[in-house]
Coordinates of C-alpha atoms in Angstrom, one line a residue:
Chain A
M1 CA 6.1 -16.1 -15.0
A2 CA 4.4 -17.7 -18.0
N3 CA 0.9 -16.6 -19.1
K4 CA -1.9 -19.1 -18.4
I5 CA -4.4 -17.0 -20.1
T6 CA -3.7 -14.3 -22.7
V7 CA -6.5 -11.9 -23.7
R8 CA -6.2 -9.6 -26.7
N9 CA -8.5 -7.1 -28.3
L10 CA -11.5 -8.7 -26.6
N11 CA -14.9 -7.1 -27.4
L12 CA -18.2 -8.4 -26.1
F13 CA -21.7 -7.3 -27.0
Y14 CA -25.0 -8.1 -25.4
G15 CA -27.2 -7.5 -28.4
D16 CA -26.4 -3.8 -29.3
T17 CA -24.8 -3.0 -26.0
Q18 CA -21.0 -3.3 -25.9
A19 CA -20.0 -4.6 -22.4
L20 CA -16.2 -5.1 -23.1
R21 CA -14.0 -2.9 -25.3
E22 CA -10.6 -3.9 -26.6
V23 CA -9.6 -5.7 -23.4
D24 CA -6.0 -6.9 -23.3
L25 CA -4.8 -8.8 -20.2
D26 CA -2.2 -11.3 -19.3
I27 CA -3.1 -13.8 -16.6
E28 CA 0.0 -15.4 -15.2
Q29 CA 0.3 -19.0 -14.1
Q30 CA 0.1 -19.7 -10.4
Q31 CA -0.7 -16.1 -9.6
I32 CA -3.8 -14.5 -8.2
S33 CA -5.3 -11.8 -10.5
A34 CA -7.9 -9.5 -9.0
L35 CA -10.5 -7.7 -11.1
I36 CA -11.9 -4.6 -9.6
G37 CA -14.2 -1.8 -10.7
P38 CA -17.6 -0.3 -10.0
S39 CA -20.8 -2.3 -10.6
G40 CA -21.6 -2.8 -14.3
C41 CA -18.0 -2.2 -15.4
G42 CA -17.6 -5.5 -17.1
K43 CA -15.5 -7.4 -14.7
S44 CA -17.9 -10.3 -14.1
T45 CA -18.6 -10.4 -17.8
F46 CA -14.9 -10.7 -18.5
L47 CA -14.6 -13.5 -15.9
R48 CA -17.4 -15.4 -17.6
V49 CA -15.7 -15.1 -21.0
L50 CA -12.7 -17.1 -19.7
N51 CA -14.7 -20.3 -19.5
R52 CA -17.4 -19.3 -21.9
M53 CA -20.2 -19.1 -19.3
N54 CA -21.5 -16.2 -21.4
D55 CA -22.5 -18.7 -24.1
L56 CA -25.5 -19.5 -21.9
I57 CA -26.8 -15.9 -22.4
E58 CA -28.8 -15.2 -25.5
G59 CA -27.5 -12.5 -27.9
V60 CA -23.9 -12.5 -26.7
R61 CA -21.3 -11.8 -29.3
V62 CA -17.6 -12.0 -28.6
D63 CA -14.6 -11.1 -30.8
G64 CA -10.9 -11.0 -30.0
Q65 CA -8.6 -13.6 -28.6
V66 CA -8.8 -15.5 -25.4
L67 CA -5.9 -18.0 -25.3
L68 CA -5.8 -20.7 -22.6
D69 CA -2.2 -21.9 -22.8
D70 CA -1.9 -21.3 -26.5
E71 CA -5.4 -22.4 -27.5
D72 CA -8.2 -20.0 -28.3
V73 CA -11.2 -20.9 -26.0
H74 CA -13.6 -19.8 -28.8
G75 CA -12.0 -22.1 -31.4
P76 CA -14.3 -24.4 -33.3
E77 CA -12.7 -27.6 -31.9
V78 CA -13.0 -26.6 -28.3
D79 CA -15.2 -28.8 -26.1
V80 CA -16.9 -26.4 -23.8
V81 CA -17.5 -29.1 -21.1
H82 CA -13.8 -29.9 -21.1
L83 CA -13.0 -26.2 -21.1
R84 CA -15.1 -25.6 -18.0
K85 CA -13.4 -28.6 -16.3
R86 CA -10.1 -26.9 -16.9
V87 CA -11.4 -23.5 -16.0
G88 CA -13.8 -23.8 -13.1
M89 CA -15.9 -21.2 -11.3
V90 CA -17.0 -20.3 -7.8
F91 CA -19.9 -18.0 -7.4
Q92 CA -20.9 -15.2 -5.0
R93 CA -23.4 -17.3 -3.1
P94 CA -22.3 -20.8 -2.1
N95 CA -24.4 -23.2 -4.2
P96 CA -23.9 -26.7 -2.9
F97 CA -26.2 -29.4 -4.4
P98 CA -28.9 -30.7 -2.0
M99 CA -27.0 -33.9 -1.3
S100 CA -24.4 -35.1 1.1
V101 CA -21.0 -33.4 1.5
Y102 CA -19.4 -36.5 -0.1
D103 CA -21.7 -36.6 -3.1
N104 CA -21.2 -32.9 -3.7
V105 CA -17.4 -33.4 -4.1
A106 CA -17.8 -36.8 -5.9
Y107 CA -20.3 -35.3 -8.3
G108 CA -17.8 -34.0 -10.9
P109 CA -15.6 -37.1 -11.1
R110 CA -18.7 -39.3 -11.3
I111 CA -20.1 -37.3 -14.2
H112 CA -16.7 -37.7 -15.9
G113 CA -17.2 -41.5 -15.6
L114 CA -15.3 -42.4 -12.4
K115 CA -16.9 -45.3 -10.5
N116 CA -14.1 -46.8 -8.5
K117 CA -15.1 -46.3 -4.8
R118 CA -11.6 -46.2 -3.4
R119 CA -10.5 -43.7 -6.0
L120 CA -13.5 -41.5 -5.3
D121 CA -12.9 -41.7 -1.6
E122 CA -9.3 -40.4 -2.2
I123 CA -10.5 -37.6 -4.4
V124 CA -13.1 -36.5 -1.9
E125 CA -10.6 -36.5 1.0
N126 CA -7.9 -34.7 -1.0
S127 CA -10.2 -32.1 -2.4
L128 CA -11.7 -31.4 1.0
R129 CA -8.2 -31.2 2.5
D130 CA -7.1 -28.8 -0.3
A131 CA -10.1 -26.7 0.4
A132 CA -9.2 -26.6 4.1
L133 CA -12.5 -28.2 5.0
W134 CA -11.6 -31.8 5.8
E135 CA -11.0 -31.3 9.5
E136 CA -14.5 -29.7 9.9
V137 CA -16.5 -32.3 7.9
H138 CA -14.7 -35.6 7.9
D139 CA -17.1 -37.0 10.5
R140 CA -20.2 -35.8 8.7
L141 CA -19.4 -36.6 5.1
F142 CA -22.7 -38.4 4.5
R143 CA -24.9 -35.7 6.0
S144 CA -26.5 -33.0 3.9
A145 CA -24.2 -30.2 2.7
L146 CA -27.0 -27.7 3.3
G147 CA -26.4 -28.1 7.1
L148 CA -22.9 -26.5 6.7
S149 CA -22.3 -22.8 7.5
G150 CA -22.1 -20.4 4.6
G151 CA -18.3 -20.3 4.8
Q152 CA -18.1 -24.1 4.9
Q153 CA -20.5 -24.3 2.0
Q154 CA -18.3 -22.0 0.0
R155 CA -15.2 -24.1 0.7
L156 CA -17.2 -27.1 -0.2
C157 CA -17.9 -25.5 -3.6
I158 CA -14.2 -25.0 -4.0
A159 CA -13.6 -28.6 -3.0
R160 CA -16.2 -29.7 -5.6
L161 CA -14.2 -27.7 -8.2
L162 CA -10.8 -29.1 -7.2
A163 CA -12.2 -32.6 -7.5
V164 CA -12.2 -32.4 -11.3
E165 CA -8.6 -31.2 -11.3
P166 CA -9.0 -27.8 -12.9
E167 CA -6.1 -25.5 -14.0
V168 CA -7.7 -22.2 -13.5
L169 CA -10.1 -21.1 -10.7
L170 CA -12.5 -18.2 -11.5
M171 CA -14.1 -16.7 -8.4
D172 CA -16.9 -14.1 -8.6
E173 CA -16.9 -12.3 -5.3
P174 CA -16.4 -15.6 -3.4
S175 CA -16.6 -14.1 0.0
S176 CA -19.0 -11.2 -0.3
A177 CA -21.8 -13.2 1.3
L178 CA -19.6 -14.4 4.2
D179 CA -18.7 -13.1 7.6
P180 CA -15.2 -11.8 8.3
I181 CA -13.9 -15.0 9.8
S182 CA -15.1 -17.1 6.9
T183 CA -13.8 -14.5 4.5
L184 CA -10.3 -14.7 6.1
K185 CA -10.4 -18.5 5.7
I186 CA -11.2 -18.2 2.0
E187 CA -8.4 -15.7 1.6
E188 CA -5.9 -17.9 3.4
L189 CA -7.1 -20.8 1.3
L190 CA -6.4 -18.8 -1.9
Q191 CA -2.8 -18.4 -0.9
E192 CA -2.5 -22.2 -0.6
L193 CA -4.3 -22.8 -3.8
K194 CA -2.2 -20.5 -5.9
K195 CA 0.7 -22.9 -5.5
N196 CA -1.1 -25.2 -7.8
Y197 CA -3.7 -23.2 -9.6
T198 CA -4.1 -20.0 -11.5
I199 CA -6.7 -17.9 -9.8
V200 CA -8.8 -14.9 -11.1
I201 CA -11.0 -13.2 -8.5
V202 CA -13.6 -10.5 -8.9
T203 CA -14.1 -8.5 -5.8
H204 CA -15.8 -5.3 -4.6
N205 CA -13.6 -5.3 -1.5
M206 CA -10.6 -3.2 -2.3
Q207 CA -8.7 -4.4 0.8
Q208 CA -9.3 -8.0 -0.3
A209 CA -7.9 -7.3 -3.7
A210 CA -4.9 -5.6 -2.1
R211 CA -4.4 -8.4 0.4
V212 CA -4.8 -11.5 -1.7
S213 CA -3.8 -10.7 -5.3
D214 CA -0.5 -10.5 -7.1
V215 CA -1.9 -8.6 -10.1
T216 CA -4.9 -6.3 -10.2
A217 CA -6.8 -5.0 -13.2
F218 CA -9.1 -2.0 -12.9
F219 CA -12.2 -2.1 -15.1
L220 CA -14.3 0.9 -16.0
N221 CA -17.1 1.1 -18.6
G222 CA -16.0 -2.2 -20.1
E223 CA -12.4 -1.2 -20.5
I224 CA -9.3 -1.9 -18.5
V225 CA -8.0 1.4 -17.3
E226 CA -5.0 0.1 -15.6
S227 CA -3.5 -3.3 -14.7
G228 CA -0.3 -4.3 -13.0
K229 CA 1.3 -5.4 -9.8
T230 CA -1.1 -5.1 -6.9
D231 CA 1.5 -3.5 -4.6
T232 CA 2.1 -0.7 -7.2
L233 CA -1.5 -0.3 -8.2
F234 CA -2.7 0.3 -4.6
T235 CA 0.2 2.6 -3.6
R236 CA 0.9 4.6 -6.7
P237 CA -1.7 4.0 -9.5
K238 CA -0.7 5.7 -12.7
D239 CA -4.2 6.7 -13.9
K240 CA -6.2 9.3 -12.0
R241 CA -9.4 7.3 -12.5
T242 CA -7.8 4.3 -10.7
E243 CA -6.7 6.6 -7.9
D244 CA -10.2 8.1 -7.6
Y245 CA -11.8 4.7 -7.6
I246 CA -9.5 2.9 -5.1
T247 CA -9.6 5.9 -2.7
G248 CA -13.4 5.9 -2.8
R249 CA -13.9 9.2 -4.7
F250 CA -16.4 7.4 -7.0
G251 CA -18.0 4.0 -7.5
Chain B
M1 CA -17.8 15.7 -6.5
S2 CA -16.1 13.4 -4.0
N3 CA -18.1 10.8 -2.1
R4 CA -15.8 11.0 0.9
R5 CA -16.0 14.5 2.4
T6 CA -15.4 13.4 6.0
F7 CA -12.1 11.7 5.1
D8 CA -11.0 14.6 2.9
V9 CA -11.7 17.0 5.8
E10 CA -9.7 14.7 8.2
L11 CA -6.8 14.6 5.8
D12 CA -6.8 18.4 5.5
E13 CA -6.9 18.7 9.3
L14 CA -3.9 16.3 9.5
K15 CA -1.9 18.5 7.2
Q16 CA -2.9 21.6 9.2
D17 CA -1.8 19.9 12.5
I18 CA 1.6 18.9 11.0
L19 CA 2.1 22.5 9.8
R20 CA 1.2 23.8 13.3
M21 CA 3.9 21.5 14.8
A22 CA 6.3 22.5 12.0
S23 CA 5.9 26.1 12.8
L24 CA 6.7 25.5 16.5
V25 CA 9.9 23.6 15.4
E26 CA 11.0 26.4 13.1
Q27 CA 10.5 28.9 15.9
S28 CA 12.6 26.6 18.3
I29 CA 15.4 26.5 15.8
Y30 CA 15.3 30.3 15.3
K31 CA 15.2 30.9 19.0
A32 CA 18.0 28.4 19.8
M33 CA 20.3 30.2 17.4
E34 CA 19.2 33.6 18.8
S35 CA 20.0 32.4 22.3
L36 CA 23.5 31.6 21.1
F37 CA 24.1 34.8 19.3
T38 CA 22.6 37.1 21.9
Q39 CA 23.9 35.0 24.8
D40 CA 20.5 35.2 26.5
P41 CA 19.7 32.2 28.7
L42 CA 16.0 33.1 29.0
I43 CA 15.5 32.5 25.3
A44 CA 17.4 29.2 25.6
K45 CA 15.1 28.2 28.4
E46 CA 12.1 29.0 26.4
V47 CA 13.3 26.6 23.6
I48 CA 13.7 23.9 26.2
T49 CA 10.3 24.4 27.7
R50 CA 8.6 24.5 24.3
D51 CA 10.0 21.1 23.4
D52 CA 7.4 19.4 25.7
I53 CA 4.6 20.9 23.6
I54 CA 6.3 19.7 20.4
D55 CA 6.7 16.1 21.8
R56 CA 3.1 16.0 22.9
L57 CA 1.9 17.3 19.6
R58 CA 3.9 14.7 17.7
Y59 CA 2.2 11.8 19.7
E60 CA -1.3 13.4 19.3
I61 CA -1.0 13.8 15.6
E62 CA 0.7 10.4 15.1
N63 CA -2.2 8.7 17.0
N64 CA -4.5 10.5 14.7
C65 CA -2.6 9.1 11.7
I66 CA -2.9 5.6 13.2
R67 CA -6.6 6.1 13.7
L68 CA -7.0 7.2 10.1
I69 CA -5.2 4.1 8.9
A70 CA -7.3 1.8 11.0
T71 CA -10.7 3.4 10.2
Q72 CA -10.3 4.6 6.6
Q73 CA -7.9 1.9 5.3
P74 CA -6.3 4.4 3.0
M75 CA -5.0 3.6 -0.5
A76 CA -2.8 5.3 -3.1
R77 CA -2.1 9.0 -2.4
D78 CA -4.2 9.0 0.8
L79 CA -1.9 6.3 2.2
R80 CA 1.1 8.2 1.1
V81 CA -0.2 11.4 2.8
I82 CA -0.6 9.6 6.1
V83 CA 2.7 7.5 5.9
T84 CA 4.8 10.6 5.0
G85 CA 2.9 12.5 7.7
I86 CA 4.1 10.0 10.3
K87 CA 7.7 10.3 9.0
I88 CA 7.6 14.0 8.8
L89 CA 6.3 14.1 12.4
L90 CA 9.3 12.0 13.5
N91 CA 11.7 14.3 11.7
L92 CA 10.1 17.4 13.1
E93 CA 10.2 16.0 16.6
R94 CA 13.9 15.2 16.3
M95 CA 14.6 18.7 14.9
G96 CA 13.0 20.1 18.0
D97 CA 15.4 17.9 20.0
H98 CA 18.4 19.3 18.0
A99 CA 17.1 22.9 18.8
V100 CA 17.0 22.0 22.5
D101 CA 20.6 20.7 22.3
I102 CA 21.7 23.9 20.7
A103 CA 19.8 25.9 23.3
R104 CA 21.5 23.9 26.1
A105 CA 24.9 24.5 24.5
A106 CA 24.1 28.2 24.2
M107 CA 23.4 28.3 28.0
C108 CA 26.8 26.5 28.6
V109 CA 28.8 29.1 26.6
C110 CA 26.9 32.1 28.0
G111 CA 29.2 35.0 28.7
R112 CA 32.3 33.1 27.6
M113 CA 31.9 33.2 23.9
P114 CA 35.0 33.8 21.9
S115 CA 34.3 35.8 18.8
R116 CA 36.4 34.3 16.1
P117 CA 35.2 30.7 15.7
M118 CA 31.7 32.1 15.6
D119 CA 32.4 33.6 12.1
R120 CA 30.6 31.1 9.9
I121 CA 28.0 29.8 12.3
P122 CA 25.4 32.4 11.4
E123 CA 25.9 31.6 7.8
M124 CA 25.5 27.9 8.4
A125 CA 22.4 28.6 10.5
R126 CA 20.8 30.7 7.8
I127 CA 21.2 28.0 5.2
V128 CA 19.8 25.3 7.6
Q129 CA 16.8 27.5 8.4
Q130 CA 16.2 28.2 4.8
M131 CA 16.3 24.4 4.1
V132 CA 13.8 23.7 6.8
K133 CA 11.5 26.5 5.5
D134 CA 11.8 25.2 1.9
G135 CA 11.2 21.6 2.9
L136 CA 8.0 22.6 4.6
D137 CA 7.0 24.8 1.7
A138 CA 7.6 21.9 -0.6
Y139 CA 5.4 19.7 1.6
V140 CA 2.6 22.3 1.7
H141 CA 2.6 22.7 -2.1
G142 CA 3.6 19.1 -3.1
D143 CA 6.5 20.8 -4.9
V144 CA 9.0 18.1 -5.9
E145 CA 11.5 20.5 -7.6
K146 CA 11.7 22.7 -4.5
A147 CA 12.2 19.6 -2.4
R148 CA 15.1 18.4 -4.7
A149 CA 16.7 21.9 -4.8
M150 CA 16.5 22.1 -1.0
C151 CA 18.2 18.8 -0.5
A152 CA 21.0 19.9 -2.8
M153 CA 21.8 22.7 -0.3
D154 CA 22.8 20.0 2.2
D155 CA 26.2 19.8 0.4
E156 CA 26.9 23.4 1.2
V157 CA 26.0 22.8 4.8
D158 CA 28.3 19.8 5.0
D159 CA 31.2 21.8 3.5
I160 CA 30.7 24.6 6.1
Y161 CA 30.5 22.0 8.8
N162 CA 33.8 20.4 7.9
L163 CA 35.5 23.8 7.7
L164 CA 34.0 24.9 11.0
F165 CA 34.9 21.6 12.7
H166 CA 38.5 22.0 11.8
D167 CA 38.6 25.7 12.6
L168 CA 37.2 25.0 16.1
I169 CA 39.6 22.2 16.7
S170 CA 42.6 24.3 15.8
Y171 CA 41.2 27.2 17.7
M172 CA 41.1 25.0 20.8
E173 CA 44.6 23.8 20.2
D174 CA 45.8 27.4 20.0
N175 CA 43.7 28.6 22.9
P176 CA 43.4 25.7 25.4
D177 CA 41.7 27.9 28.0
T178 CA 38.7 28.2 25.6
I179 CA 38.2 24.5 25.4
P180 CA 35.4 24.2 28.0
C181 CA 33.4 26.8 25.9
V182 CA 34.3 25.9 22.4
V183 CA 33.4 22.2 22.8
Y184 CA 29.8 23.4 23.0
L185 CA 30.2 25.2 19.7
L186 CA 31.2 21.8 18.3
V187 CA 27.8 20.6 19.5
V188 CA 26.1 23.5 17.9
V189 CA 27.6 23.0 14.5
R190 CA 27.0 19.2 14.7
R191 CA 23.4 19.8 15.5
L192 CA 23.0 22.3 12.7
E193 CA 24.5 19.7 10.3
R194 CA 22.0 17.1 11.6
L195 CA 19.1 19.6 11.2
A196 CA 20.0 19.9 7.5
D197 CA 19.9 16.1 7.3
R198 CA 16.5 16.0 8.8
A199 CA 15.3 18.7 6.4
T200 CA 16.7 16.4 3.6
N201 CA 14.6 13.5 5.0
I202 CA 11.5 15.7 4.7
G203 CA 12.5 16.5 1.1
E204 CA 12.6 12.8 0.3
D205 CA 9.2 12.3 2.0
V206 CA 7.8 15.1 -0.2
V207 CA 9.1 13.4 -3.4
Y208 CA 7.5 10.1 -2.3
L209 CA 4.3 11.7 -1.4
V210 CA 4.0 13.2 -4.8
T211 CA 5.5 10.6 -7.1
G212 CA 5.2 7.3 -5.1
E213 CA 8.9 6.7 -5.6
W214 CA 11.7 6.8 -3.0
E215 CA 14.6 9.0 -4.1
E216 CA 17.8 9.3 -2.2
L217 CA 18.4 13.0 -2.2
N218 CA 21.6 13.2 -0.2

């Protein structure tokens, strides 16, 4: 499987504090990579490096390489808006815009200049279908998205992301605020989405990482202690720190 | 210091339970052979009665393993401890059944035992019992080398089995009147050979428990 993202010797500093140290990771195309580790270990910081969301934080300094396909995302010619279109993000708490379901999904394509009504209708329907939400909302497309349940709102946020045709989906604990049924729907959805997208997910839920991902990376104190096939990492981790963390001995 | 004392205590209790069952099985094998060598049907009956306790223990401990999987969702070595626990329980329970078969055979030959074909059975039984003991020691101490060495002894058991098998057949050909008795000795040696295979299974489980890799050891 080809690498979609290749990270080499990545260091990140918030002012004087180093949050990531010499991180190397291969993120394979059309695979789900899970990032696990205790709070403050750097996994969300790492996720935000991949589409330069950290640029929004003052005093952040990054060195090392983050290649998306073969292009460094920190290169001088990179258009950050375009980068974030290719590498989209879903957050812990669903954050639909206070507008209709339809307008939420059409928002991205409209910003990118699309005005054709029929084409927008198509994109909205396809994105909602791909996010496994169409059946639940097709008869209430023009009502406020804020009336949807938490799980539906999160899938709406995924649909909103899919509407701009990204290549990589970054998910920062996408189901930690959801009930078990909604969580299961998101997890099932991920399996569908990985056929077309590369997915990186941060999760505190070890069982979720074990269930949904192909590859897992364990972060500790800003470093990757161990990464590899999920099946192997959860049944026979190589490093004692990984073993201790996934069996709940610390963290 | 571990955050998960309750689970650690439960895993420790699981191991103790398995060893308690293992000790009953070891005694059953010992007594089954004793009943054959001493021709004492009372000892054989004891082995047969004891088997109910072994079977019950197996299901009790196995249920506990299933409960631990459901409630603790174990990972890594914890998961391997429980999965190998379930497999070892199955092997122990079957070893108990083999001991019962030997005890039943011993009752059938009672008082009619010809001496000569017995020659190598004690030797075979001694090796098999050593294998069972070593397998359980390897499990207790997570000793991969001991598990591998124990499994290597299976070849010796197979060799003796093949020799005995042919000896017993020719003995029956030469002494047709002993056939109703000697066929039971065939059952005994076959069960001893299977006991060694079960011990080998436990050895493989120990290797998986410690290394996370399955190794075919015989």
